[in-house]
Coordinates of C-alpha atoms and ligand atoms in Angstrom, one line a residue:
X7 CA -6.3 28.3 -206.2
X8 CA -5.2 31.3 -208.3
X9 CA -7.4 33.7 -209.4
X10 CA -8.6 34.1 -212.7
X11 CA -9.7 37.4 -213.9
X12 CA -13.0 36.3 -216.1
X13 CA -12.6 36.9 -219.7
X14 CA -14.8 35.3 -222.7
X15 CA -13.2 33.4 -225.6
X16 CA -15.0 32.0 -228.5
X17 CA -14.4 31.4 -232.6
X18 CA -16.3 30.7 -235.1
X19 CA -14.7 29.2 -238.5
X20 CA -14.6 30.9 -241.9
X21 CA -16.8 28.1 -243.9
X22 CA -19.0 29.5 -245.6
X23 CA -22.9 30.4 -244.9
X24 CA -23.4 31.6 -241.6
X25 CA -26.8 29.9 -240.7
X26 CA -29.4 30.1 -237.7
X27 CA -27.7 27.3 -235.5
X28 CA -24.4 29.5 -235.6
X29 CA -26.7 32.9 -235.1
X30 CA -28.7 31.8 -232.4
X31 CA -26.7 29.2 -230.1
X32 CA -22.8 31.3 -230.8
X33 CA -23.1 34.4 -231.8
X34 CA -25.9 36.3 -229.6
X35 CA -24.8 34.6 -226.7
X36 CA -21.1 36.5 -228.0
X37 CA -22.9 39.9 -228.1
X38 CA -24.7 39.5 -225.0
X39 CA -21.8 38.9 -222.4
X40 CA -20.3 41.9 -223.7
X41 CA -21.8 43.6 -221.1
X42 CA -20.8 41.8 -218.4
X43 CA -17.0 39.9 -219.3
X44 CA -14.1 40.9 -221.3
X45 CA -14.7 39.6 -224.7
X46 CA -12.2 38.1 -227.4
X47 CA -13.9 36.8 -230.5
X48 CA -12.0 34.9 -233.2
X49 CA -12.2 34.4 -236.7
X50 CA -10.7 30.6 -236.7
X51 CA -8.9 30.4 -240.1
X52 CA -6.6 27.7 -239.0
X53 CA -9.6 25.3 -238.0
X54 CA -11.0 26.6 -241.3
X55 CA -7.8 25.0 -243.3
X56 CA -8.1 21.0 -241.7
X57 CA -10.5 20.3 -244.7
X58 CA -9.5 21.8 -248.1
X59 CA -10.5 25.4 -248.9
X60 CA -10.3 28.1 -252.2
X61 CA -7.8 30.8 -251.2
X62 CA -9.9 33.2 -252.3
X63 CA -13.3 31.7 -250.6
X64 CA -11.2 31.5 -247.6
X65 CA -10.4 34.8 -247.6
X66 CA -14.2 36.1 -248.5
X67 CA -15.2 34.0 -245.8
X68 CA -13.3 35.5 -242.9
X69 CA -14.4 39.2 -243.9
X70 CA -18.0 37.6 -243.8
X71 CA -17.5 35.9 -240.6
X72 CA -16.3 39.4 -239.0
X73 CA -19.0 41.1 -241.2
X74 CA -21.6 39.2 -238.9
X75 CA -19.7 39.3 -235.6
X76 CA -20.2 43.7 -236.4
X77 CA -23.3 43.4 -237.6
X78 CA -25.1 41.3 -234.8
X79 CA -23.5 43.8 -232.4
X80 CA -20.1 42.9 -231.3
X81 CA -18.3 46.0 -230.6
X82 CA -14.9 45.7 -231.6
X83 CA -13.5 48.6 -230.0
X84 CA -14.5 47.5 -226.4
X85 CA -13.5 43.9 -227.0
X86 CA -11.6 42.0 -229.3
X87 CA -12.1 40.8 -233.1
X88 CA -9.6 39.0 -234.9
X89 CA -8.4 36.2 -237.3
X90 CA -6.1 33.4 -235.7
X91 CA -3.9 33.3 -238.4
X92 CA -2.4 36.7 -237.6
X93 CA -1.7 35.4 -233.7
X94 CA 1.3 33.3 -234.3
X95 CA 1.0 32.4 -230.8
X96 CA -2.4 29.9 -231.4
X97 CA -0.1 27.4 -233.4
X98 CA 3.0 27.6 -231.1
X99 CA 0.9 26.9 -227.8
X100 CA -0.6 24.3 -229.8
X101 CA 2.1 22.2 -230.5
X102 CA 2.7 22.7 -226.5
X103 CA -0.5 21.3 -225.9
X104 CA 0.0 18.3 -228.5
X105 CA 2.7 17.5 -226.4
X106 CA 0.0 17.0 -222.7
X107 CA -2.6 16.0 -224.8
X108 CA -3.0 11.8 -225.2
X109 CA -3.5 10.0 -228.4
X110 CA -6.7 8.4 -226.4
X111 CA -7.9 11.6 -225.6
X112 CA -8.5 12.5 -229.2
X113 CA -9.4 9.0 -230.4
X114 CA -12.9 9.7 -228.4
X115 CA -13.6 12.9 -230.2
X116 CA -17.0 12.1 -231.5
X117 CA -16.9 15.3 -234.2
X118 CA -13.6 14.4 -235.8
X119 CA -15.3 10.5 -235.9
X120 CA -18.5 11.7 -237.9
X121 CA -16.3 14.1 -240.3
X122 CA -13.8 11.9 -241.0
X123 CA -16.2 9.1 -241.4
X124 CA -15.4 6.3 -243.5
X125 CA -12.2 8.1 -245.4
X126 CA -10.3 8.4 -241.8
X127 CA -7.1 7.6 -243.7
X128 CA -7.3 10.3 -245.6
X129 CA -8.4 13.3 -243.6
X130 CA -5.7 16.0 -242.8
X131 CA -3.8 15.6 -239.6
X132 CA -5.0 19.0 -238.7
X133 CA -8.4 17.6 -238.7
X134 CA -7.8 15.5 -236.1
X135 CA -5.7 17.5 -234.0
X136 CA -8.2 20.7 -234.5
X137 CA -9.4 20.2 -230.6
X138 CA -6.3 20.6 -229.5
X139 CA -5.7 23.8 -231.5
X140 CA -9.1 24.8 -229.9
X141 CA -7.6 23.9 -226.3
X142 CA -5.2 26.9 -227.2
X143 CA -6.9 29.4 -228.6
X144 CA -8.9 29.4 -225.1
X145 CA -5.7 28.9 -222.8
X146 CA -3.4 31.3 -224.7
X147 CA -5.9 34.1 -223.7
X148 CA -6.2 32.6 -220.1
X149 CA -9.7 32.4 -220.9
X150 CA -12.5 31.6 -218.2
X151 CA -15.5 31.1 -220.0
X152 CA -17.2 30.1 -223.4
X153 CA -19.8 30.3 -225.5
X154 CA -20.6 27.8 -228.0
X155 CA -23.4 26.0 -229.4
X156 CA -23.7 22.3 -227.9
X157 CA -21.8 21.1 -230.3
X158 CA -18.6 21.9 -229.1
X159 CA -19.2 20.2 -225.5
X160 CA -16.6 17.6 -226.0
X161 CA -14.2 19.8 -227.3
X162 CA -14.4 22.1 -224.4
X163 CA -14.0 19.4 -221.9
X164 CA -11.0 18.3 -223.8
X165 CA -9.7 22.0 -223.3
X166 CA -10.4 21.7 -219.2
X167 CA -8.8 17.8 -219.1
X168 CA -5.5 20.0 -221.5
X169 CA -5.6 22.6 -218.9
X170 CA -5.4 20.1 -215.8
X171 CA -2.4 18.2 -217.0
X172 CA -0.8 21.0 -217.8
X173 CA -1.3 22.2 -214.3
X174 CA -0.2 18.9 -212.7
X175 CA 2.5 17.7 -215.0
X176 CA 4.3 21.6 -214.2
X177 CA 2.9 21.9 -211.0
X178 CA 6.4 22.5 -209.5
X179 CA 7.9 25.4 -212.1
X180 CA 4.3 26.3 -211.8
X181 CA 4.3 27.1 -207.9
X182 CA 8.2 28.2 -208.4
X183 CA 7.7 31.0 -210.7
X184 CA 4.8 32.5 -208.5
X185 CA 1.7 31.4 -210.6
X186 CA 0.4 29.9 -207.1
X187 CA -1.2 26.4 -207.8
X188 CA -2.5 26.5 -211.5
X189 CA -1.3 28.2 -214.5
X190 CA -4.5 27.6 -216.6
X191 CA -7.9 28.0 -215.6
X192 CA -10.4 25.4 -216.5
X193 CA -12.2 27.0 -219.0
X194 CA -16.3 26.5 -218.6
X195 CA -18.4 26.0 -221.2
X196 CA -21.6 28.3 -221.3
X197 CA -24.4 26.6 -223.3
X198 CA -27.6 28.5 -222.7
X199 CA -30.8 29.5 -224.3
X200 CA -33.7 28.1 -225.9
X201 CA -31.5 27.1 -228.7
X202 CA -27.8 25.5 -227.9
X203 CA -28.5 22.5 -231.0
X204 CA -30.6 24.3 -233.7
X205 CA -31.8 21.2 -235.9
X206 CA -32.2 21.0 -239.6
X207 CA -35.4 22.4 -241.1
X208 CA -35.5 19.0 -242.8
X209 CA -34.8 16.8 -240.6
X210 CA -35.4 17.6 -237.0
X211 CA -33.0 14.8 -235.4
X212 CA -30.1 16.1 -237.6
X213 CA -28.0 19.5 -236.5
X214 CA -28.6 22.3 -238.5
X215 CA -25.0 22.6 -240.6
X216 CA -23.3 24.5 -243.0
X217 CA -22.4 21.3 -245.5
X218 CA -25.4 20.0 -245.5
X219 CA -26.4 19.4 -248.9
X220 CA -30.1 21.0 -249.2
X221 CA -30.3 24.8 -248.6
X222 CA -34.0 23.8 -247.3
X223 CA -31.9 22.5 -244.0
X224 CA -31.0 25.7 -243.1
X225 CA -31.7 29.7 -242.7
X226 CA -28.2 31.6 -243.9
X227 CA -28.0 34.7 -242.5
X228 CA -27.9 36.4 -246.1
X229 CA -31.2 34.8 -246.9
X230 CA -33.9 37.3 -247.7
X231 CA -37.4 37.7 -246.5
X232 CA -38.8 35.8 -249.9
X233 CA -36.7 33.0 -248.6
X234 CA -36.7 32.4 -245.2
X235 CA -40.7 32.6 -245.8
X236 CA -40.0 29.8 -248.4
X237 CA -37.6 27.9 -246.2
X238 CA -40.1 27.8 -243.1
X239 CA -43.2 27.3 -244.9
X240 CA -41.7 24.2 -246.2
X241 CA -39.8 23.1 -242.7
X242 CA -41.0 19.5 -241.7
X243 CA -43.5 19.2 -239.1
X244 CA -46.1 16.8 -237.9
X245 CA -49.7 16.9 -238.2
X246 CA -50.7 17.3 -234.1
X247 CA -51.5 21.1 -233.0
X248 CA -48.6 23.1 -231.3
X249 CA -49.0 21.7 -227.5
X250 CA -49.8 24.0 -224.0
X251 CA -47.0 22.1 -221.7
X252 CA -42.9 22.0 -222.3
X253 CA -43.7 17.7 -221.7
X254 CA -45.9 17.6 -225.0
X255 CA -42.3 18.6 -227.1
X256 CA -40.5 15.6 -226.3
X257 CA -40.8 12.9 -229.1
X258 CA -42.1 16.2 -231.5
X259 CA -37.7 17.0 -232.5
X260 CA -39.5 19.0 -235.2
X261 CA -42.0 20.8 -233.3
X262 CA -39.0 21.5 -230.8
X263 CA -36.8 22.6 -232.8
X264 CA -39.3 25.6 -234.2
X265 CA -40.4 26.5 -230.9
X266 CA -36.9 27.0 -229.5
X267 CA -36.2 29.2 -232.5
X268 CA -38.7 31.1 -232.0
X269 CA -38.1 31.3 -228.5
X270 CA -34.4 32.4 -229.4
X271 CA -35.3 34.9 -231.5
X272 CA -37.7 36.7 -229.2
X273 CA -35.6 36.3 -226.1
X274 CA -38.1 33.8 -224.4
X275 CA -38.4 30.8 -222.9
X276 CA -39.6 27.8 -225.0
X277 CA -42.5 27.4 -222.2
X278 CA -43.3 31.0 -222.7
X279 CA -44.1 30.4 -226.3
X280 CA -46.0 27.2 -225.5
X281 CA -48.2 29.3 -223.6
X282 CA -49.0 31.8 -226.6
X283 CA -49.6 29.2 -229.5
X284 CA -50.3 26.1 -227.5
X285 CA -53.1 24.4 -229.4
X286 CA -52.5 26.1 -232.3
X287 CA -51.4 24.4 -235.8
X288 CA -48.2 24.8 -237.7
X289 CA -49.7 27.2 -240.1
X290 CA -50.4 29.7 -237.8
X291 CA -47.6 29.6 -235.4
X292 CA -45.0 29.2 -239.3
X293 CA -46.5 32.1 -240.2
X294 CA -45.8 34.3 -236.7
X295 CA -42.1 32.1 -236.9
X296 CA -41.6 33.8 -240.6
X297 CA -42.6 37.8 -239.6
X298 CA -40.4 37.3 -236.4
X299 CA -37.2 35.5 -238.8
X300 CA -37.8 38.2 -240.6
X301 CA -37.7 41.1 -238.8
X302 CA -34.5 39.7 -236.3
X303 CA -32.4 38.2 -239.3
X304 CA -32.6 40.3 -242.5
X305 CA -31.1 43.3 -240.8
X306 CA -28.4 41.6 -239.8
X307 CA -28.0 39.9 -243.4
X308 CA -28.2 43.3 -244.9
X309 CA -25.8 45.1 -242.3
X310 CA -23.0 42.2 -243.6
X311 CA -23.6 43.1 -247.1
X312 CA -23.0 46.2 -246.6
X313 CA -19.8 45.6 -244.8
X314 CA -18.3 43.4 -247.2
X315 CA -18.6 46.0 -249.3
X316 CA -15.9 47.7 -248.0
X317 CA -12.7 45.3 -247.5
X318 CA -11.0 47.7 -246.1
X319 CA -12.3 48.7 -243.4
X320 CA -13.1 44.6 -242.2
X321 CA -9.2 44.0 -242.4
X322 CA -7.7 47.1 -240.4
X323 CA -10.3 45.8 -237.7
X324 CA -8.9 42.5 -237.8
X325 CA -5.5 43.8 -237.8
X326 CA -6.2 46.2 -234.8
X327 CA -7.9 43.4 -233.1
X328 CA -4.6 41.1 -234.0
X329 CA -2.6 43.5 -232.0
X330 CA -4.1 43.7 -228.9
X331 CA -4.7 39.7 -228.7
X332 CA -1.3 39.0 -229.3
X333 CA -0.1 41.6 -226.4
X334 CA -2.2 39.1 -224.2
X335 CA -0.7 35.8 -226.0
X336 CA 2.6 36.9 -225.7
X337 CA 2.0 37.3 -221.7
X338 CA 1.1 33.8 -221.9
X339 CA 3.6 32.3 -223.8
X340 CA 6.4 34.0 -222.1
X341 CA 5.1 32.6 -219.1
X342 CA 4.8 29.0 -220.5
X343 CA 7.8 29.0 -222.2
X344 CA 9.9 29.6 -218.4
X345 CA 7.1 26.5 -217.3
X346 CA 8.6 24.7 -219.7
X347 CA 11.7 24.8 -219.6
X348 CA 12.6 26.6 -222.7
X349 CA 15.4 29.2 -222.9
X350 CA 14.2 32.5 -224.1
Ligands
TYM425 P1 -18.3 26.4 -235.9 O1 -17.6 27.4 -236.7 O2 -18.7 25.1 -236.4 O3 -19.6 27.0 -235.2 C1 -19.6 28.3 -234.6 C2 -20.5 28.3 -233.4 O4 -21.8 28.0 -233.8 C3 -22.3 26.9 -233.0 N1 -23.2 26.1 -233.8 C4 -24.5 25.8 -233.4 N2 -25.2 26.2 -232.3 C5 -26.5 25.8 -232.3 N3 -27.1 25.0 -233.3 C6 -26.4 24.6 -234.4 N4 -26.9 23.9 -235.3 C7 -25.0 25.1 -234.5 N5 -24.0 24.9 -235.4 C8 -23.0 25.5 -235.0 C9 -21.1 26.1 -232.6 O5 -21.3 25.3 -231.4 C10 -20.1 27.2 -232.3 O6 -20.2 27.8 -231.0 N6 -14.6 24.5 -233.1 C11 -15.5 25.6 -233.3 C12 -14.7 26.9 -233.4 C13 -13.7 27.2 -232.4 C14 -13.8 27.6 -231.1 C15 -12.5 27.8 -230.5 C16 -15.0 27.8 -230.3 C17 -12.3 27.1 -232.7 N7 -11.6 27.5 -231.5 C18 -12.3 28.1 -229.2 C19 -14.7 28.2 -229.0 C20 -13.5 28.3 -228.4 C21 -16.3 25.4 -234.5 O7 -16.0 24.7 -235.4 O8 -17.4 26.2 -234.5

């Protein structure tokens, strides 16, 4: 087996209001395995362009995107902050990767299934080929590991089964060229913390999401203090008392879902707030849940305002950031292209 030097890939796509679920289940899990792995951390414009987007939203978006990765800590000159779109490399290992993945493979993708939904005839290709563009992203960079929110758990398995072929179908050039007995590492998924599926304030059996159509869903990241107070206060619950035990959340999605924000937010486990409100009722514990929302989110809101602010500055990170990744891509697609077969 070849060894794998471990190094951390993840994106997050320019769409449009950050919110909680991205905050809490991607991008502090991002910041905190800075201190541990090499980090790369992607702006993902090209996913961002398989459903239609304004030009000039798209490109607002991506500085607000890199605006939050700064602001919630990432530090860019350690690791590595960029947009896709300025690695060339993404799209050309991608239509590699097209060509191992299978047609059956992607039929089962459950995520392009619910966005497609009933207008599946008229939904970009890219749409439906976005996991495999997110198969390369990880691969072009080698990468070993991956934060994401639980979302992305079928997409990230479709990576490792990419990967694997790959591996097997070239397992010959693979050995011959002195990569050993795999080219790719099987990139893992790392879904931890209190709050991997952050549900919406709404609707507790429903992920918390960027297009869904009530702002009352969801906490943006820009949100103010007035607001989030608003947006919590008015969060569905039910009418029993917060419970003592872990067991007493199962059935409660909406209970659950607060309690692992909080927890997330404070760096605890959900059983570990259980233990501090149990038996108390939703007023009390909403009103702890606002000062805490509070106090962890708006500084981050207001450090990305104040970024924006200078445009500048956001892009000649990205472009720095652009230049280092695609030294590493390059590595990699040299190599693949000799797997392959390709002159070069
Ligand atoms: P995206 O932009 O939809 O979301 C970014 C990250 O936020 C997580 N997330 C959530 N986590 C918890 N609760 C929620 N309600 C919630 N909503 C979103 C997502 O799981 C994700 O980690 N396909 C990816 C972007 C991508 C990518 C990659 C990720 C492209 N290439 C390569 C990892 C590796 C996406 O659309 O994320």
């Amino acid at each position: 087996m070849a060894k794998f030097k471990p190094r951390v890939f993840s994106g997050v796509q320019p769409t449009g209001n950050l919110h909680l679920g991205n905050y809490l289940g991607a991008i502090t899990r991002f910041v905190a395995l800075q201190d541990t792995h090499d980090c790369i951390y992607c702006v993902v414009d090209l996913h961002a362009i398989t459903v239609a987007q304004k030009p000039a939203e798209l490109k607002a978006s991506i500085r607000e995107v890199t605006a939050a990765f700064l602001a919630a800590g990432i530090d860019a000159k350690k690791h590595i902050v960029f947009n896709q779109s300025q690695v060339a490399e993404h799209a050309e290992l991608a239509w590699i990767l097209n060509c191992v993945a299978r047609l059956g493979w992607l039929n089962r993708m459950t995520q392009f299934k619910e966005k497609a939904g009933k207008d599946r005839e008229n939904v970009s290709v890219g749409l439906y080929d976005y996991p495999v563009l997110m198969a390369a992203d990880i691969l072009v960079y080698r990468a070993t590991h991956v934060p994401v929110g639980e979302d992305q758990k079928q997409h990230l398995e479709l990576a490792r089964d990419i990967a694997q072929k790959f591996n097997l179908d070239f397992s010959e050039e693979i050995a011959a060229l002195g990569h050993g007995d795999t080219f790719f590492p099987l990139p893992e998924p790392l879904i931890q913390g209190p709050a991997t599926r952050v549900m919406s304030l709404r609707d507790g059996t429903k992920k918390m999401s960027k297009s869904d159509a009530s702002d009352y869903s969801r906490i943006n990241l820009s949100d103010d203090a007035d607001t989030i107070a608003q947006k919590i206060r008015k969060a569905k619950t039910d009418p029993e008392p917060l419970p003592s035990e872990i067991e007493g959340l199962a059935k409660r999605p909406e209970a659950d879902n607060l309690v692992g924000i909080f927890a997330a937010l404070e760096n605890r486990s959900k059983a570990d707030v259980l233990e501090t409100f149990g038996g108390r009722n939703f007023s009390a514990f909403k009103s702890s849940l606002i000062d805490l929302t509070v106090e962890k989110v708006t500084p981050v809101g207001k450090a990305m305002d104040k970024l924006t602010q200078d445009p500048a500055h956001i892009d000649a990170i990205l472009k720095q950031g652009a230049e280092r990744a695609r030294v590493l891509a390059q590595e990699t697609m040299k190599a693949v292209k000799d797997i392959q077969g390709f002159v070069r």
